[in-house]
Amino acid sequence: SNYIIFVLLMNDISGIWFYGLSGVGKSFASKYFYSKIKDKSIIIDGDDVRKYISKDLNYTIEDREIQIQRIFGIAKICILSKFFPIVSSVYMNKNILQKANSEKIIVVKIDRSISHAKKNNITYKEKKNVLGIDLQYEILDTKKIYNTGENTFCKQLDSLIS
């Protein structure tokens, strides 16, 4: 825990933001990082923000942009309070990516085979305003990792801050 905090401080990293389709491992990645850092870190899950703050939003691109602006605002408040935000969201855009970069938040896209992500996932059964189905991501210059299973995924997560 102290070693990870030391590495983060030395690399001038103030947070991490995972994004990707539903079911790719964002929550797993967030919990994995939290278990390594714990002290002064906080998980900001887009699903929780939607549940408790963004009840007024739907899943259109416009609403997704408002949602990630809110998520970014919460992350910024955490940074100002000397906490390390560990953020996850389905959506990301150039505007928030630029803001995250200016705050020294590492943004990482997590990919996984779509068949694995879709398996037993209610999101893909609805098929309206679903990223990867009828909505597409902007092409963004972010770090990318591919979730092929727990062991290799954890090694990739570790390499983000080593």
PDB file of C-alpha atoms in Angstrom:
ATOM      1  CA  SER A   1       0.000   0.000   0.000  1.00  0.00           C
ATOM      2  CA  ASN A   2       2.713   2.503   0.955  1.00  0.00           C
ATOM      3  CA  TYR A   3       4.844   1.409  -2.013  1.00  0.00           C
ATOM      4  CA  ILE A   4       1.950   1.980  -4.437  1.00  0.00           C
ATOM      5  CA  ILE A   5       1.283   5.435  -2.947  1.00  0.00           C
ATOM      6  CA  PHE A   6       5.000   6.245  -3.269  1.00  0.00           C
ATOM      7  CA  VAL A   7       5.019   5.173  -6.947  1.00  0.00           C
ATOM      8  CA  LEU A   8       1.895   7.231  -7.658  1.00  0.00           C
ATOM      9  CA  LEU A   9       3.399  10.316  -6.033  1.00  0.00           C
ATOM     10  CA  MET A  10       6.711   9.854  -7.836  1.00  0.00           C
ATOM     11  CA  ASN A  11       4.908   9.534 -11.174  1.00  0.00           C
ATOM     12  CA  ASP A  12       2.742  12.569 -10.348  1.00  0.00           C
ATOM     13  CA  ILE A  13      -0.479  10.575 -10.817  1.00  0.00           C
ATOM     14  CA  SER A  14      -3.527  11.950  -9.021  1.00  0.00           C
ATOM     15  CA  GLY A  15      -6.156   9.386 -10.120  1.00  0.00           C
ATOM     16  CA  ILE A  16      -7.097   6.648 -12.542  1.00  0.00           C
ATOM     17  CA  TRP A  17     -10.176   6.369 -14.775  1.00  0.00           C
ATOM     18  CA  PHE A  18     -11.251   3.098 -16.403  1.00  0.00           C
ATOM     19  CA  TYR A  19     -13.748   3.121 -19.249  1.00  0.00           C
ATOM     20  CA  GLY A  20     -15.132   0.496 -21.568  1.00  0.00           C
ATOM     21  CA  LEU A  21     -18.200  -1.501 -22.448  1.00  0.00           C
ATOM     22  CA  SER A  22     -20.413  -3.015 -19.799  1.00  0.00           C
ATOM     23  CA  GLY A  23     -18.952  -6.288 -18.547  1.00  0.00           C
ATOM     24  CA  VAL A  24     -15.286  -5.728 -19.508  1.00  0.00           C
ATOM     25  CA  GLY A  25     -13.911  -5.600 -15.944  1.00  0.00           C
ATOM     26  CA  LYS A  26     -13.989  -1.926 -14.927  1.00  0.00           C
ATOM     27  CA  SER A  27     -15.432  -2.678 -11.481  1.00  0.00           C
ATOM     28  CA  PHE A  28     -12.922  -5.495 -10.986  1.00  0.00           C
ATOM     29  CA  ALA A  29     -10.084  -3.133 -11.977  1.00  0.00           C
ATOM     30  CA  SER A  30     -11.362  -0.431  -9.616  1.00  0.00           C
ATOM     31  CA  LYS A  31     -11.631  -2.839  -6.679  1.00  0.00           C
ATOM     32  CA  TYR A  32      -8.210  -4.280  -7.512  1.00  0.00           C
ATOM     33  CA  PHE A  33      -6.598  -0.820  -7.373  1.00  0.00           C
ATOM     34  CA  TYR A  34      -8.524   0.091  -4.235  1.00  0.00           C
ATOM     35  CA  SER A  35      -7.249  -3.065  -2.501  1.00  0.00           C
ATOM     36  CA  LYS A  36      -3.684  -2.006  -3.352  1.00  0.00           C
ATOM     37  CA  ILE A  37      -3.990   1.647  -2.308  1.00  0.00           C
ATOM     38  CA  LYS A  38      -6.828   1.867   0.272  1.00  0.00           C
ATOM     39  CA  ASP A  39      -5.491   4.910   2.185  1.00  0.00           C
ATOM     40  CA  LYS A  40      -6.872   8.122   0.735  1.00  0.00           C
ATOM     41  CA  SER A  41      -8.427   6.435  -2.305  1.00  0.00           C
ATOM     42  CA  ILE A  42     -12.078   6.342  -3.279  1.00  0.00           C
ATOM     43  CA  ILE A  43     -13.978   4.404  -5.940  1.00  0.00           C
ATOM     44  CA  ILE A  44     -16.268   6.530  -8.112  1.00  0.00           C
ATOM     45  CA  ASP A  45     -18.375   4.083 -10.082  1.00  0.00           C
ATOM     46  CA  GLY A  46     -20.436   5.538 -12.915  1.00  0.00           C
ATOM     47  CA  ASP A  47     -23.320   3.209 -12.052  1.00  0.00           C
ATOM     48  CA  ASP A  48     -23.404   4.593  -8.494  1.00  0.00           C
ATOM     49  CA  VAL A  49     -23.242   8.199  -9.749  1.00  0.00           C
ATOM     50  CA  ARG A  50     -26.141   7.436 -12.084  1.00  0.00           C
ATOM     51  CA  LYS A  51     -28.112   5.781  -9.253  1.00  0.00           C
ATOM     52  CA  TYR A  52     -27.604   8.508  -6.626  1.00  0.00           C
ATOM     53  CA  ILE A  53     -26.930  11.717  -8.593  1.00  0.00           C
ATOM     54  CA  SER A  54     -27.859  11.375 -12.254  1.00  0.00           C
ATOM     55  CA  LYS A  55     -31.391   9.980 -11.905  1.00  0.00           C
ATOM     56  CA  ASP A  56     -32.492  12.685 -14.357  1.00  0.00           C
ATOM     57  CA  LEU A  57     -30.378  11.250 -17.199  1.00  0.00           C
ATOM     58  CA  ASN A  58     -30.995   8.602 -19.827  1.00  0.00           C
ATOM     59  CA  TYR A  59     -28.429   6.848 -22.031  1.00  0.00           C
ATOM     60  CA  THR A  60     -28.273   9.102 -25.078  1.00  0.00           C
ATOM     61  CA  ILE A  61     -24.865  10.469 -26.068  1.00  0.00           C
ATOM     62  CA  GLU A  62     -25.915  13.897 -24.741  1.00  0.00           C
ATOM     63  CA  ASP A  63     -26.905  12.435 -21.366  1.00  0.00           C
ATOM     64  CA  ARG A  64     -23.735  10.322 -21.248  1.00  0.00           C
ATOM     65  CA  GLU A  65     -21.698  13.518 -21.762  1.00  0.00           C
ATOM     66  CA  ILE A  66     -23.484  15.191 -18.843  1.00  0.00           C
ATOM     67  CA  GLN A  67     -22.929  12.060 -16.755  1.00  0.00           C
ATOM     68  CA  ILE A  68     -19.160  11.932 -17.292  1.00  0.00           C
ATOM     69  CA  GLN A  69     -18.911  15.677 -16.638  1.00  0.00           C
ATOM     70  CA  ARG A  70     -20.535  15.004 -13.247  1.00  0.00           C
ATOM     71  CA  ILE A  71     -18.234  12.054 -12.618  1.00  0.00           C
ATOM     72  CA  PHE A  72     -15.233  14.238 -13.473  1.00  0.00           C
ATOM     73  CA  GLY A  73     -16.509  16.904 -11.056  1.00  0.00           C
ATOM     74  CA  ILE A  74     -16.662  14.347  -8.252  1.00  0.00           C
ATOM     75  CA  ALA A  75     -13.136  13.148  -9.109  1.00  0.00           C
ATOM     76  CA  LYS A  76     -11.877  16.756  -9.050  1.00  0.00           C
ATOM     77  CA  ILE A  77     -13.435  17.315  -5.604  1.00  0.00           C
ATOM     78  CA  CYS A  78     -11.663  14.146  -4.405  1.00  0.00           C
ATOM     79  CA  ILE A  79      -8.321  15.392  -5.733  1.00  0.00           C
ATOM     80  CA  LEU A  80      -8.827  18.792  -4.068  1.00  0.00           C
ATOM     81  CA  SER A  81      -9.505  16.888  -0.822  1.00  0.00           C
ATOM     82  CA  LYS A  82      -6.247  14.931  -1.259  1.00  0.00           C
ATOM     83  CA  PHE A  83      -7.975  11.674  -2.194  1.00  0.00           C
ATOM     84  CA  PHE A  84      -7.017   9.405  -5.093  1.00  0.00           C
ATOM     85  CA  PRO A  85     -10.096   8.824  -7.281  1.00  0.00           C
ATOM     86  CA  ILE A  86     -10.482   5.425  -8.930  1.00  0.00           C
ATOM     87  CA  VAL A  87     -13.155   6.084 -11.543  1.00  0.00           C
ATOM     88  CA  SER A  88     -15.088   3.814 -13.874  1.00  0.00           C
ATOM     89  CA  SER A  89     -17.559   4.677 -16.601  1.00  0.00           C
ATOM     90  CA  VAL A  90     -18.858   3.152 -19.784  1.00  0.00           C
ATOM     91  CA  TYR A  91     -18.425   6.368 -21.771  1.00  0.00           C
ATOM     92  CA  MET A  92     -15.473   8.722 -22.374  1.00  0.00           C
ATOM     93  CA  ASN A  93     -14.983  11.666 -24.736  1.00  0.00           C
ATOM     94  CA  LYS A  94     -12.164  14.011 -25.824  1.00  0.00           C
ATOM     95  CA  ASN A  95     -13.348  16.849 -23.581  1.00  0.00           C
ATOM     96  CA  ILE A  96     -13.227  14.803 -20.361  1.00  0.00           C
ATOM     97  CA  LEU A  97     -10.031  13.059 -21.490  1.00  0.00           C
ATOM     98  CA  GLN A  98      -8.337  16.476 -21.804  1.00  0.00           C
ATOM     99  CA  LYS A  99      -9.633  17.526 -18.378  1.00  0.00           C
ATOM    100  CA  ALA A 100      -8.489  14.238 -16.840  1.00  0.00           C
ATOM    101  CA  ASN A 101      -5.043  14.609 -18.414  1.00  0.00           C
ATOM    102  CA  SER A 102      -4.752  18.156 -17.047  1.00  0.00           C
ATOM    103  CA  GLU A 103      -5.531  16.789 -13.562  1.00  0.00           C
ATOM    104  CA  LYS A 104      -2.992  13.965 -14.010  1.00  0.00           C
ATOM    105  CA  ILE A 105      -5.673  11.271 -13.995  1.00  0.00           C
ATOM    106  CA  ILE A 106      -4.573   8.263 -16.057  1.00  0.00           C
ATOM    107  CA  VAL A 107      -7.368   7.241 -18.431  1.00  0.00           C
ATOM    108  CA  VAL A 108      -7.423   3.572 -19.442  1.00  0.00           C
ATOM    109  CA  LYS A 109      -9.756   1.825 -21.878  1.00  0.00           C
ATOM    110  CA  ILE A 110     -10.486  -1.771 -20.942  1.00  0.00           C
ATOM    111  CA  ASP A 111     -11.446  -4.122 -23.758  1.00  0.00           C
ATOM    112  CA  ARG A 112     -12.647  -7.703 -23.654  1.00  0.00           C
ATOM    113  CA  SER A 113     -14.094  -9.979 -26.279  1.00  0.00           C
ATOM    114  CA  ILE A 114     -17.608  -8.711 -26.938  1.00  0.00           C
ATOM    115  CA  SER A 115     -19.023 -12.238 -26.636  1.00  0.00           C
ATOM    116  CA  HIS A 116     -17.613 -12.503 -23.104  1.00  0.00           C
ATOM    117  CA  ALA A 117     -18.869  -9.042 -22.150  1.00  0.00           C
ATOM    118  CA  LYS A 118     -22.347  -9.776 -23.552  1.00  0.00           C
ATOM    119  CA  LYS A 119     -22.717 -13.126 -21.802  1.00  0.00           C
ATOM    120  CA  ASN A 120     -25.561 -12.855 -19.273  1.00  0.00           C
ATOM    121  CA  ASN A 121     -25.395  -9.040 -19.426  1.00  0.00           C
ATOM    122  CA  ILE A 122     -28.809  -7.351 -19.453  1.00  0.00           C
ATOM    123  CA  THR A 123     -27.327  -4.202 -21.054  1.00  0.00           C
ATOM    124  CA  TYR A 124     -26.839  -5.960 -24.379  1.00  0.00           C
ATOM    125  CA  LYS A 125     -30.335  -7.409 -24.454  1.00  0.00           C
ATOM    126  CA  GLU A 126     -31.955  -3.912 -24.518  1.00  0.00           C
ATOM    127  CA  LYS A 127     -30.080  -2.744 -27.662  1.00  0.00           C
ATOM    128  CA  LYS A 128     -31.063   0.964 -27.485  1.00  0.00           C
ATOM    129  CA  ASN A 129     -28.447   3.635 -26.737  1.00  0.00           C
ATOM    130  CA  VAL A 130     -25.924   0.892 -25.925  1.00  0.00           C
ATOM    131  CA  LEU A 131     -22.259   1.626 -26.542  1.00  0.00           C
ATOM    132  CA  GLY A 132     -20.807  -0.978 -28.854  1.00  0.00           C
ATOM    133  CA  ILE A 133     -24.232  -1.795 -30.301  1.00  0.00           C
ATOM    134  CA  ASP A 134     -25.879   1.365 -31.670  1.00  0.00           C
ATOM    135  CA  LEU A 135     -23.528   3.981 -30.157  1.00  0.00           C
ATOM    136  CA  GLN A 136     -19.789   4.055 -30.866  1.00  0.00           C
ATOM    137  CA  TYR A 137     -16.793   5.471 -29.013  1.00  0.00           C
ATOM    138  CA  GLU A 138     -14.810   8.441 -30.252  1.00  0.00           C
ATOM    139  CA  ILE A 139     -11.265   7.465 -31.214  1.00  0.00           C
ATOM    140  CA  LEU A 140      -9.236   8.522 -28.176  1.00  0.00           C
ATOM    141  CA  ASP A 141      -5.533   8.416 -27.384  1.00  0.00           C
ATOM    142  CA  THR A 142      -5.594   6.573 -24.061  1.00  0.00           C
ATOM    143  CA  LYS A 143      -3.819   3.649 -22.498  1.00  0.00           C
ATOM    144  CA  LYS A 144      -5.539   0.387 -23.392  1.00  0.00           C
ATOM    145  CA  ILE A 145      -5.572  -2.991 -21.727  1.00  0.00           C
ATOM    146  CA  TYR A 146      -7.317  -6.166 -22.786  1.00  0.00           C
ATOM    147  CA  ASN A 147      -8.981  -8.348 -20.172  1.00  0.00           C
ATOM    148  CA  THR A 148      -8.201 -11.953 -21.081  1.00  0.00           C
ATOM    149  CA  GLY A 149      -8.649 -13.380 -17.600  1.00  0.00           C
ATOM    150  CA  GLU A 150      -7.766 -12.598 -14.014  1.00  0.00           C
ATOM    151  CA  ASN A 151      -4.019 -13.394 -13.926  1.00  0.00           C
ATOM    152  CA  THR A 152      -2.953 -11.544 -17.068  1.00  0.00           C
ATOM    153  CA  PHE A 153      -5.464  -8.744 -16.373  1.00  0.00           C
ATOM    154  CA  CYS A 154      -3.985  -8.118 -12.907  1.00  0.00           C
ATOM    155  CA  LYS A 155      -0.456  -8.023 -14.369  1.00  0.00           C
ATOM    156  CA  GLN A 156      -1.613  -5.425 -16.916  1.00  0.00           C
ATOM    157  CA  LEU A 157      -3.250  -3.388 -14.134  1.00  0.00           C
ATOM    158  CA  ASP A 158      -0.027  -3.502 -12.103  1.00  0.00           C
ATOM    159  CA  SER A 159       1.965  -2.328 -15.110  1.00  0.00           C
ATOM    160  CA  LEU A 160      -0.135   0.868 -15.295  1.00  0.00           C
ATOM    161  CA  ILE A 161       1.623   2.304 -12.249  1.00  0.00           C
ATOM    162  CA  SER A 162       4.957   0.501 -12.096  1.00  0.00           C
TER     163      SER A 162
END
